[in-house]
Tab-separated table of C-alpha atoms in Angstrom:
chain	number	residue	atom	x	y	z
A	7	MET	CA	-8.314	41.168	-5.867
A	8	VAL	CA	-5.733	39.128	-4.643
A	9	SER	CA	-6.717	37.251	-1.002
A	10	PRO	CA	-4.969	37.394	2.065
A	11	THR	CA	-3.826	34.237	1.881
A	12	SER	CA	-2.188	34.193	-1.576
A	13	THR	CA	0.658	35.366	-2.985
A	14	LEU	CA	1.184	37.441	-6.075
A	15	PHE	CA	4.422	36.537	-7.570
A	16	SER	CA	6.612	37.717	-10.553
A	17	TYR	CA	8.925	37.473	-13.614
A	18	ASN	CA	10.783	39.218	-16.041
A	19	PHE	CA	11.717	37.537	-18.832
A	20	THR	CA	13.603	40.410	-20.193
A	21	ASP	CA	16.368	41.055	-18.318
A	22	HIS	CA	15.864	37.847	-15.984
A	23	HIS	CA	15.194	40.150	-13.474
A	24	ILE	CA	12.991	38.586	-10.181
A	25	LEU	CA	11.060	40.966	-8.634
A	26	SER	CA	9.939	38.714	-5.761
A	27	PRO	CA	10.592	35.457	-4.892
A	28	PHE	CA	9.184	32.707	-7.547
A	29	PRO	CA	9.391	29.207	-7.585
A	30	THR	CA	11.708	28.194	-10.754
A	31	ILE	CA	9.578	28.392	-14.066
A	32	PRO	CA	11.016	25.392	-16.911
A	33	LYS	CA	13.857	27.041	-19.068
A	34	SER	CA	12.101	25.826	-21.959
A	35	PHE	CA	8.691	27.894	-21.491
A	36	ILE	CA	10.844	30.829	-23.225
A	37	GLY	CA	10.782	29.064	-26.176
A	38	LEU	CA	7.004	27.390	-25.656
A	39	CYS	CA	5.631	30.744	-25.984
A	40	LYS	CA	7.518	31.697	-29.313
A	41	PRO	CA	6.135	29.321	-31.716
A	42	PHE	CA	4.676	32.639	-33.520
A	43	HIS	CA	6.533	34.533	-35.382
A	44	SER	CA	8.951	36.728	-33.314
A	45	ARG	CA	6.178	37.162	-29.863
A	46	VAL	CA	8.576	36.830	-27.208
A	47	PRO	CA	7.399	36.642	-23.119
A	48	THR	CA	8.273	39.865	-21.414
A	49	SER	CA	6.681	38.793	-18.403
A	50	ILE	CA	4.363	36.404	-16.547
A	51	HIS	CA	2.053	36.574	-13.851
A	52	LEU	CA	1.166	33.989	-11.681
A	53	HIS	CA	-0.933	33.720	-9.079
A	54	PHE	CA	-0.504	31.552	-6.209
A	55	THR	CA	-2.929	29.137	-3.549
A	56	PRO	CA	-1.756	27.143	-1.006
A	57	ASN	CA	-3.388	24.506	-2.734
A	58	SER	CA	-3.294	25.365	-6.228
A	59	PHE	CA	0.092	25.216	-8.418
A	60	ILE	CA	-1.461	27.759	-10.502
A	61	VAL	CA	-5.088	29.909	-10.326
A	62	ARG	CA	-4.657	32.872	-12.825
A	63	ALA	CA	-1.940	33.138	-15.141
A	64	VAL	CA	-1.202	36.665	-17.053
A	65	ILE	CA	0.994	36.402	-19.569
A	66	LYS	CA	2.717	40.208	-21.690
A	67	TRP	CA	3.509	39.232	-24.725
A	68	ARG	CA	5.638	41.989	-27.161
A	69	CYS	CA	4.724	41.349	-31.175
A	70	PRO	CA	4.295	43.608	-34.509
A	71	LYS	CA	0.777	44.536	-33.757
A	72	GLN	CA	0.275	42.767	-37.376
A	73	ILE	CA	0.945	38.980	-36.174
A	74	HIS	CA	-0.830	39.254	-32.792
A	75	PRO	CA	-4.653	37.959	-33.235
A	76	PRO	CA	-7.018	39.508	-30.840
A	77	ASN	CA	-7.819	37.696	-28.105
A	78	CYS	CA	-4.137	35.537	-28.014
A	79	ASP	CA	-3.162	36.035	-24.498
A	80	ARG	CA	-6.537	35.510	-23.217
A	81	GLY	CA	-6.942	32.265	-25.079
A	82	PHE	CA	-3.424	30.536	-24.108
A	83	GLN	CA	-5.015	31.799	-20.320
A	84	ASN	CA	-7.835	30.521	-20.765
A	85	LYS	CA	-6.379	26.766	-21.053
A	86	VAL	CA	-3.592	27.354	-18.848
A	87	LEU	CA	-6.513	27.863	-16.754
A	88	TYR	CA	-9.192	24.957	-17.876
A	89	LEU	CA	-5.354	22.288	-17.547
A	90	GLU	CA	-5.630	23.491	-13.831
A	91	SER	CA	-8.948	23.583	-13.178
A	92	ILE	CA	-8.639	19.956	-13.574
A	93	GLY	CA	-5.482	19.395	-12.366
A	94	ILE	CA	-3.146	19.003	-15.043
A	95	ASP	CA	0.322	20.868	-14.732
A	96	SER	CA	-0.447	23.047	-17.403
A	97	PHE	CA	3.493	24.441	-18.232
A	98	SER	CA	5.244	20.649	-17.866
A	99	LEU	CA	2.152	19.738	-20.400
A	100	ILE	CA	3.341	22.177	-22.972
A	101	GLU	CA	6.618	21.326	-22.255
A	102	ASN	CA	6.568	17.774	-23.547
A	103	HIS	CA	3.626	18.553	-26.208
A	104	PRO	CA	3.861	21.821	-27.640
A	105	MET	CA	1.426	21.107	-30.060
A	106	LEU	CA	-0.783	22.323	-26.961
A	107	ILE	CA	-0.412	25.593	-27.773
A	108	THR	CA	-2.615	25.726	-30.495
A	109	ALA	CA	-4.415	22.928	-29.467
A	110	SER	CA	-8.440	24.722	-29.536
A	111	LEU	CA	-10.336	24.777	-26.065
A	112	SER	CA	-13.461	23.935	-26.789
A	113	ASP	CA	-11.700	21.237	-28.454
A	114	ILE	CA	-9.668	20.124	-24.882
A	115	LYS	CA	-12.645	19.861	-22.790
A	116	SER	CA	-15.219	18.027	-25.698
A	117	THR	CA	-12.028	15.378	-25.219
A	118	VAL	CA	-11.725	15.782	-21.300
A	119	GLU	CA	-15.799	15.022	-21.489
A	120	TYR	CA	-15.989	12.619	-23.087
A	121	MET	CA	-13.108	10.344	-20.690
A	122	THR	CA	-14.818	11.148	-18.357
A	123	SER	CA	-18.042	9.605	-19.461
A	124	MET	CA	-16.108	6.432	-19.907
A	125	ASP	CA	-15.561	6.689	-16.758
A	126	PHE	CA	-12.442	7.420	-16.180
A	127	THR	CA	-11.747	9.139	-13.269
A	128	ALA	CA	-9.310	12.428	-12.060
A	129	ILE	CA	-7.067	11.319	-11.334
A	130	GLU	CA	-6.942	7.844	-13.771
A	131	PHE	CA	-7.259	10.785	-17.220
A	132	ARG	CA	-4.535	12.552	-15.114
A	133	ARG	CA	-2.067	9.418	-15.472
A	134	ILE	CA	-2.975	9.392	-18.973
A	135	VAL	CA	-2.394	12.913	-19.950
A	136	GLY	CA	0.658	12.510	-18.142
A	137	MET	CA	1.552	9.203	-20.511
A	138	CYS	CA	0.398	10.684	-23.336
A	139	PRO	CA	-0.086	14.042	-23.438
A	140	GLU	CA	-1.531	13.972	-27.291
A	141	ILE	CA	-4.946	12.227	-25.741
A	142	LEU	CA	-5.413	16.281	-25.171
A	143	THR	CA	-4.979	17.102	-28.552
A	144	THR	CA	-7.011	14.325	-30.668
A	145	LYS	CA	-10.805	15.353	-31.606
A	146	VAL	CA	-13.384	13.320	-30.450
A	147	SER	CA	-14.399	12.120	-33.762
A	148	ASP	CA	-10.444	10.312	-33.221
A	149	VAL	CA	-10.949	9.172	-30.264
A	150	ILE	CA	-14.502	6.958	-30.372
A	151	PRO	CA	-13.756	5.181	-33.525
A	152	VAL	CA	-10.536	3.379	-31.347
A	153	PHE	CA	-13.346	2.459	-28.941
A	154	THR	CA	-15.381	0.930	-31.043
A	155	PHE	CA	-12.654	-0.830	-32.356
A	156	LEU	CA	-11.561	-2.559	-29.502
A	157	LEU	CA	-14.934	-3.501	-28.674
A	158	ARG	CA	-15.572	-4.727	-32.039
A	159	GLU	CA	-11.990	-5.981	-33.441
A	160	ALA	CA	-9.914	-6.349	-30.899
A	161	LEU	CA	-12.834	-7.920	-29.293
A	162	VAL	CA	-12.234	-6.766	-25.576
A	163	LYS	CA	-14.764	-7.345	-22.479
A	164	GLY	CA	-16.597	-3.898	-21.788
A	165	SER	CA	-15.350	-4.102	-18.214
A	166	ASP	CA	-11.909	-4.496	-19.706
A	167	ILE	CA	-11.880	-1.400	-21.327
A	168	LYS	CA	-10.643	1.344	-19.294
A	169	HIS	CA	-7.795	-1.499	-18.123
A	170	ALA	CA	-6.806	-1.391	-21.440
A	171	ILE	CA	-6.631	2.405	-21.773
A	172	TYR	CA	-4.791	2.886	-18.704
A	173	ARG	CA	-2.258	0.649	-19.371
A	174	ARG	CA	-1.450	1.395	-22.742
A	175	PRO	CA	-3.123	5.506	-23.532
A	176	ARG	CA	-1.173	6.191	-26.925
A	177	LEU	CA	-4.265	2.892	-27.845
A	178	LEU	CA	-6.336	6.793	-28.137
A	179	VAL	CA	-4.784	8.595	-30.211
A	180	CYS	CA	-3.421	5.465	-32.686
A	181	SER	CA	-5.247	5.666	-35.996
A	182	VAL	CA	-7.197	2.906	-36.791
A	183	ASP	CA	-6.945	1.903	-40.674
A	184	LYS	CA	-3.032	2.780	-40.617
A	185	GLN	CA	-1.495	1.335	-37.094
A	186	LEU	CA	-4.251	-0.457	-34.933
A	187	ARG	CA	-6.062	-2.858	-37.552
A	188	PRO	CA	-2.540	-4.529	-39.199
A	189	THR	CA	-1.180	-4.655	-36.051
A	190	LEU	CA	-4.300	-6.825	-34.863
A	191	TYR	CA	-4.124	-8.818	-37.990
A	192	PHE	CA	-0.796	-9.560	-37.670
A	193	LEU	CA	0.254	-11.174	-34.257
A	194	GLN	CA	-3.482	-13.207	-34.867
A	195	SER	CA	-1.448	-14.263	-38.174
A	196	ILE	CA	1.391	-15.536	-36.181
A	197	GLY	CA	-1.442	-17.098	-33.668
A	198	ILE	CA	-2.152	-15.239	-31.183
A	199	GLU	CA	-5.878	-15.675	-30.802
A	200	GLU	CA	-6.929	-14.028	-27.710
A	201	VAL	CA	-5.565	-10.054	-28.849
A	202	SER	CA	-7.904	-8.848	-26.148
A	203	LYS	CA	-5.216	-9.449	-23.051
A	204	HIS	CA	-2.553	-7.967	-24.806
A	205	THR	CA	-4.180	-4.703	-26.653
A	206	TYR	CA	-1.084	-2.171	-25.512
A	207	LEU	CA	0.647	-4.830	-28.636
A	208	LEU	CA	-1.419	-2.928	-30.614
A	209	SER	CA	-0.083	0.365	-30.630
A	210	CYS	CA	3.101	-1.232	-31.286
A	211	SER	CA	4.359	-0.950	-35.064
A	212	VAL	CA	5.539	-4.691	-37.059
A	213	GLU	CA	7.341	-2.655	-39.021
A	214	GLU	CA	10.082	-1.210	-36.529
A	215	LYS	CA	9.392	-3.626	-33.100
A	216	PHE	CA	7.511	-6.942	-34.127
A	217	MET	CA	9.670	-7.931	-36.482
A	218	PRO	CA	13.254	-6.913	-35.541
A	219	ARG	CA	12.559	-8.447	-33.049
A	220	ILE	CA	11.851	-12.262	-34.891
A	221	ASP	CA	14.598	-11.491	-36.849
A	222	TYR	CA	17.162	-11.276	-34.160
A	223	PHE	CA	15.812	-15.134	-33.131
A	224	GLU	CA	16.124	-16.854	-35.891
A	225	ASN	CA	19.934	-14.443	-36.799
A	226	ILE	CA	20.858	-17.231	-33.071
A	227	GLY	CA	20.039	-20.224	-34.452
A	228	PHE	CA	16.177	-20.633	-34.485
A	229	SER	CA	13.507	-21.086	-37.404
A	230	ARG	CA	11.201	-19.103	-38.069
A	231	ARG	CA	8.201	-21.730	-37.053
A	232	ASP	CA	9.580	-22.048	-33.622
A	233	SER	CA	10.490	-18.156	-33.219
A	234	THR	CA	6.555	-17.117	-33.508
A	235	ILE	CA	5.943	-20.324	-31.518
A	236	MET	CA	8.098	-18.137	-28.771
A	237	PHE	CA	5.881	-15.061	-29.325
A	238	ARG	CA	2.753	-16.739	-29.547
A	239	ARG	CA	3.248	-18.170	-26.264
A	240	PHE	CA	4.846	-15.489	-24.533
A	241	PRO	CA	3.688	-12.155	-26.537
A	242	PRO	CA	4.984	-9.630	-24.081
A	243	LEU	CA	8.714	-11.468	-25.972
A	244	PHE	CA	7.990	-8.294	-28.164
A	245	CYS	CA	8.221	-5.287	-26.084
A	246	TYR	CA	11.828	-6.990	-24.356
A	247	SER	CA	14.479	-4.706	-25.833
A	248	ILE	CA	17.116	-6.785	-27.742
A	249	LYS	CA	20.034	-4.800	-26.719
A	250	ASN	CA	19.386	-4.596	-22.915
A	251	ASN	CA	17.045	-7.320	-22.672
A	252	LEU	CA	17.372	-10.363	-25.036
A	253	GLU	CA	21.192	-10.721	-25.950
A	254	PRO	CA	22.413	-10.746	-22.611
A	255	LYS	CA	19.476	-13.043	-21.523
A	256	TYR	CA	20.314	-14.994	-24.180
A	257	ASN	CA	24.439	-15.274	-23.843
A	258	TYR	CA	24.682	-16.003	-20.807
A	259	PHE	CA	22.032	-18.865	-21.678
A	260	VAL	CA	24.465	-20.516	-23.911
A	261	VAL	CA	27.855	-19.878	-22.549
A	262	GLU	CA	27.230	-19.805	-18.818
A	263	MET	CA	24.329	-22.398	-18.554
A	264	GLY	CA	24.905	-24.665	-20.979
A	265	ARG	CA	21.255	-25.104	-21.980
A	266	ASP	CA	19.480	-26.584	-25.002
A	267	LEU	CA	17.686	-23.465	-27.532
A	268	LYS	CA	14.711	-26.217	-26.737
A	269	GLU	CA	14.155	-24.651	-23.484
A	270	LEU	CA	13.988	-21.247	-23.833
A	271	ILE	CA	11.095	-22.498	-27.243
A	272	GLU	CA	9.117	-23.670	-24.554
A	273	PHE	CA	9.458	-21.602	-22.003
A	274	PRO	CA	10.524	-17.402	-23.738
A	275	GLN	CA	9.286	-16.204	-20.418
A	276	TYR	CA	13.068	-17.298	-19.204
A	277	PHE	CA	13.359	-13.304	-20.930
A	278	SER	CA	10.915	-11.970	-18.023
A	279	PHE	CA	12.864	-12.528	-15.470
A	280	SER	CA	16.174	-10.542	-13.623
A	281	LEU	CA	18.945	-11.486	-14.945
A	282	GLU	CA	21.394	-10.147	-12.365
A	283	ASN	CA	18.323	-10.555	-9.317
A	284	ARG	CA	16.833	-14.025	-10.379
A	285	ILE	CA	19.013	-15.955	-13.549
A	286	LYS	CA	22.230	-15.654	-12.136
A	287	PRO	CA	22.171	-15.863	-8.944
A	288	ARG	CA	19.738	-18.996	-8.836
A	289	HIS	CA	21.717	-20.489	-11.973
A	290	LYS	CA	25.432	-20.408	-9.364
A	291	ARG	CA	23.688	-22.295	-5.944
A	292	CYS	CA	22.400	-24.703	-8.412
A	293	VAL	CA	25.674	-25.370	-10.026
A	294	GLU	CA	27.630	-25.074	-6.439
A	295	MET	CA	24.507	-28.360	-5.056
A	296	GLY	CA	25.066	-29.621	-8.682
A	297	VAL	CA	21.524	-29.645	-9.396
A	298	CYS	CA	19.729	-28.612	-12.030
A	299	PHE	CA	16.135	-27.533	-12.921
A	300	PRO	CA	13.421	-26.897	-15.163
A	301	LEU	CA	13.294	-23.540	-16.205
A	302	PRO	CA	10.111	-22.870	-14.471
A	303	THR	CA	11.254	-24.239	-11.364
A	304	LEU	CA	14.319	-21.989	-11.272
A	305	LEU	CA	12.775	-19.033	-12.631
A	306	LYS	CA	9.236	-19.412	-11.524
A	307	THR	CA	9.362	-20.100	-7.489
A	308	SER	CA	9.125	-18.516	-4.967
A	309	GLU	CA	12.544	-17.590	-3.435
A	310	MET	CA	11.669	-19.994	0.225
A	311	ARG	CA	10.836	-22.590	-2.218
A	312	PHE	CA	13.147	-22.091	-4.225
A	313	ARG	CA	15.294	-23.050	-0.927
A	314	ASN	CA	13.240	-25.416	0.057
A	315	ARG	CA	13.940	-27.555	-3.051
A	316	LEU	CA	17.569	-27.003	-3.061
A	317	ASP	CA	17.110	-28.976	0.417
A	318	VAL	CA	15.345	-31.583	-0.530
A	319	CYS	CA	18.084	-31.860	-2.947
A	320	LEU	CA	21.019	-32.367	-1.172
A	321	ASN	CA	19.179	-35.459	0.691
A	322	SER	CA	18.035	-37.181	-2.883
A	323	SER	CA	19.560	-38.244	-6.144
A	324	THR	CA	19.600	-36.384	-8.817
A	325	PRO	CA	18.158	-37.292	-12.044
A	326	LEU	CA	20.003	-37.194	-15.228
A	327	LYS	CA	19.074	-34.780	-17.620
A	328	THR	CA	17.835	-37.947	-19.704
A	329	SER	CA	15.297	-38.928	-17.359
A	330	PRO	CA	11.500	-38.110	-17.893
A	331	LEU	CA	11.035	-37.196	-13.746
A	332	TRP	CA	14.007	-34.360	-15.176
A	333	SER	CA	11.695	-33.375	-18.120
A	334	ALA	CA	8.613	-33.318	-16.607
A	335	GLY	CA	9.598	-31.589	-13.677
A	336	GLY	CA	8.658	-34.394	-11.257
A	337	TYR	CA	11.463	-34.738	-9.013
A	338	ILE	CA	10.717	-31.598	-8.209
A	339	ASP	CA	7.558	-31.208	-7.673
C-alpha cells in the first residue's frame, strides 16, 4: 500500500523507457545485478518517501528457472531494506563492494550488532562502512581477534580503541597473523616503541609501502641508520607519496634552500608541510630579508609569530649558521 505522501517510481532496464519520473540509478547497478549466471534485471520498482531515500525495493529478474534459487529476489530485497533501515545507501555500497550481493544477511546483522556493542554510533558506523565497505562482509569471528590484538599486543588503551578504528577502519578487515602482527614487529624493530599512537600504520604493507620509502631515502644519500631514525622520529612519513610529496619537497630543500641534510634527520616533519603554501613562501621571504631560521621555527610557527620574528630580525644582527644561537634556535625564541 502506497501512502499519500510517497511516490512509486518504475524503471525498465530492458528498453530504458522511463515509465514515470525517476531519480538516476547508477549505470553500474545493471552490472551489479548480473553476477549470477545469465540473470538480468528487467525492472525495478522503488518506493520513496520524503524522509527516506529508499523504503522498499522490488526487483524483477529475467533468468532461467533452473539457475534461479528460490527466494533469491526476496533475500536481496531484505538485504537492501536492512541496509537502508540503518541509513546506508545500499546501491552505492554494492556498487563499490559487489561482494555484498552474496553476503549473508544474518552475518551482516551480526557485524552491525557487534560494532554497535562497541559503542559506535549510527553516524560513526556509517562513516566506517563508507571508508571500508568490506566490514559488512567480514564475520564477527574475524573482527573480534582484531580488537583483541589492538588491546593486548599493540597496547591500545580501551578508551582509545574507538578512535583507532574510526581513524583507520581497514584495520577491522586485516588478518592478525598475516598483516597486523608482522607489521607491528617491523615497526618495533626500527625503534617505534609506542605503536599504539600510530595504529593506522598496522594495516599497511611492509614490503609495498614501508620499504620503498626507506629505500628512497637511502638512494638520495641518507644511510640506512639515518633513514630509520627519520621514520622513528616521525612515523607518519611512511604514509607520504614518494612522487607527490617526498621527491618534490626534497628537491626544493636541496636545490632551492641549499640546506644540510642533517636538518631533515633532526626534523623529518618538514615533509608534512605544504610545499606551495608554507615551505616556498616562507623560504622566499627569509631569503629576501637575508635571514635563516631553523626548520622547526621556519615551518611550525603561526603566520603571526613568523612575521613578528622576521620583524625582530630586521632590527638586530643575524647570527651565522655556525653560531650556537642559530643551531639552538635561541636567537628566534
